[in-house]
C-alpha cells in the first residue's frame, strides 16, 4: 500500500537558519503530494502542493519539488522564523476516483529558537 | 463561509458510552473524510464519503460508523467507546481538486 516517510523530530533550529524536512513516498501511479502544517492547538492547513512530476509548490517562503525519480518531496525554506514553529506533515493523494483520502507521514515537529 | 466545522471541541466519555462527532461543511464539497491523530502516528483515515448516500472504510474503521444523508454533514458515531479511541479527530472535505480542507478537530478522552 501507499506510505509516506518523513524525518521525525523534533527538529530545532535557530532563527534565520536554512530548513530542510525530508519526505519520501511509496505509491502506485501518479499521486499528488502535499505539505500540511499544524500550529499548536489548531487543525491542519495546506501549506503547498504539487500534482505532477517536476512541479514545484511554494507558499510563505516554503518550497518543495515533486521528484518522481527519487520519490521525494522535501520541504525547504531559506530563512526560518520563530512563527514557523509547528508540526509539518507530508501527505499524498491518488488521482482519479475510487478511494479518497490522504496518506500522511507521522509529522515533523519543528522548533525555531530566537 | 465557515469552511469545515466540528462539534464538540472536547469530550470526555466513559468506556461503553456512545456519542456522535458532528462535521459540517458549507463549500458544497462532494468528498468528506474522518481522520484520527495519535502521537507518533500522524493522521489515519477512518471513513470517507464520495457523495451523499455513499460511504466507505479507510485504514482504521473498526469501532466507528458513518452516514452521509446530505452533502453538508458527515457525522462520526462511536457506538461503544473504548480507551483506545482516545484521540484527536479531524474532519476534512474537498471539491473537485485534490486539496482537502480540515476542521479544527475534536479532542476525545475515553476513561
Coordinates of C-alpha atoms in Angstrom, one line a residue, chain A:
Chain A
X1 CA 0.0 0.0 0.0
X2 CA 0.8 3.6 -0.1
X3 CA 3.2 5.1 2.5
X4 CA 4.9 8.4 3.4
X5 CA 8.1 8.6 5.3
X6 CA 9.4 11.8 6.8
X7 CA 12.1 12.7 9.2
X8 CA 11.0 12.6 12.7
X9 CA 11.7 15.4 15.1
X10 CA 11.8 17.4 17.0
X11 CA 14.0 19.5 14.7
X12 CA 15.4 22.5 16.5
X13 CA 16.9 25.4 14.5
X14 CA 17.9 29.0 15.2
X15 CA 16.0 31.8 13.6
X16 CA 17.2 32.6 10.0
X17 CA 18.6 29.1 9.6
X18 CA 18.0 27.0 6.4
X19 CA 15.4 24.4 6.8
X20 CA 15.0 21.0 5.1
X21 CA 12.5 18.4 6.1
X22 CA 12.8 15.2 4.1
X23 CA 9.8 13.3 2.7
X24 CA 9.8 10.2 0.6
X25 CA 6.8 8.2 -0.6
X26 CA 5.8 4.8 -1.9
X27 CA 2.8 4.7 -4.1
X28 CA 1.5 3.3 -7.4
X29 CA 0.6 5.5 -10.2
X30 CA 1.0 9.3 -10.0
X31 CA -0.1 10.7 -6.7
X32 CA -0.5 14.3 -5.8
X33 CA 1.8 15.4 -3.0
X34 CA 1.1 17.9 -0.2
X35 CA 2.7 19.6 2.8
X36 CA 0.3 20.4 5.6
X37 CA 1.2 22.5 8.7
X38 CA -0.4 22.3 12.2
X39 CA 0.1 25.1 14.6
X40 CA -0.3 24.4 18.3
X41 CA -3.9 23.7 19.2
X42 CA -5.2 24.1 15.7
X43 CA -6.2 21.9 12.7
X44 CA -4.2 21.2 9.6
X45 CA -3.7 23.9 7.0
X46 CA -2.5 23.2 3.5
X47 CA 1.0 24.7 3.1
X48 CA 1.7 23.7 -0.5
X49 CA 1.1 21.0 -3.1
X50 CA 2.3 19.6 -6.4
X51 CA 0.3 17.4 -8.7
X52 CA 2.8 16.1 -11.2
X53 CA 6.4 15.3 -11.6
X54 CA 8.8 18.3 -11.5
X55 CA 6.2 20.6 -10.2
X56 CA 7.3 23.0 -7.5
X57 CA 4.9 24.0 -4.8
X58 CA 5.6 27.2 -2.9
X59 CA 4.0 29.3 -0.2
X60 CA 5.1 31.6 2.6
X61 CA 8.8 31.1 1.6
X62 CA 8.5 27.3 1.7
X63 CA 9.2 25.2 -1.4
X64 CA 9.0 21.6 -2.3
X65 CA 9.6 19.9 -5.7
X66 CA 7.9 16.7 -6.8
X67 CA 10.8 14.3 -7.7
X68 CA 9.4 11.2 -9.3
X69 CA 12.8 9.7 -9.9
X70 CA 13.7 9.8 -6.2
X71 CA 10.0 9.6 -5.0
X72 CA 10.7 12.6 -2.8
X73 CA 9.0 15.9 -1.9
X74 CA 11.4 17.6 0.5
X75 CA 10.3 20.8 2.2
X76 CA 12.7 23.7 2.2
X77 CA 12.8 27.3 3.5
X78 CA 15.8 29.6 3.2
X79 CA 15.4 31.5 6.5
X80 CA 13.0 30.3 9.2
X81 CA 11.2 32.4 11.7
X82 CA 10.0 31.7 15.2
X83 CA 6.5 31.8 13.8
X84 CA 7.3 28.8 11.7
X85 CA 7.3 26.6 14.8
X86 CA 4.7 23.9 14.1
X87 CA 4.2 20.3 13.1
X88 CA 4.6 19.6 9.4
X89 CA 3.0 16.7 7.6
X90 CA 3.9 15.3 4.2
X91 CA 1.0 13.6 2.5
X92 CA -0.1 12.0 -0.8
X93 CA -3.4 11.6 -2.6
X94 CA -4.2 9.5 -5.5
X95 CA -5.6 11.0 -8.7
X96 CA -8.9 9.9 -10.1
X97 CA -11.9 8.3 -8.4
X98 CA -12.1 5.4 -6.1
X99 CA -10.6 5.5 -2.6
X100 CA -10.4 9.0 -1.3
X101 CA -8.3 10.4 1.4
X102 CA -4.8 11.3 2.2
X103 CA -1.9 9.1 3.4
X104 CA 0.1 11.0 5.9
X105 CA 3.6 10.8 7.2
X106 CA 4.0 10.8 11.0
X107 CA 4.8 14.5 11.2
X108 CA 7.9 16.5 12.0
X109 CA 7.8 18.9 14.9
X110 CA 9.8 22.0 14.1
X111 CA 11.1 24.3 16.8
X112 CA 12.6 27.6 15.9
X113 CA 14.6 29.4 18.6
X114 CA 15.1 33.1 18.6

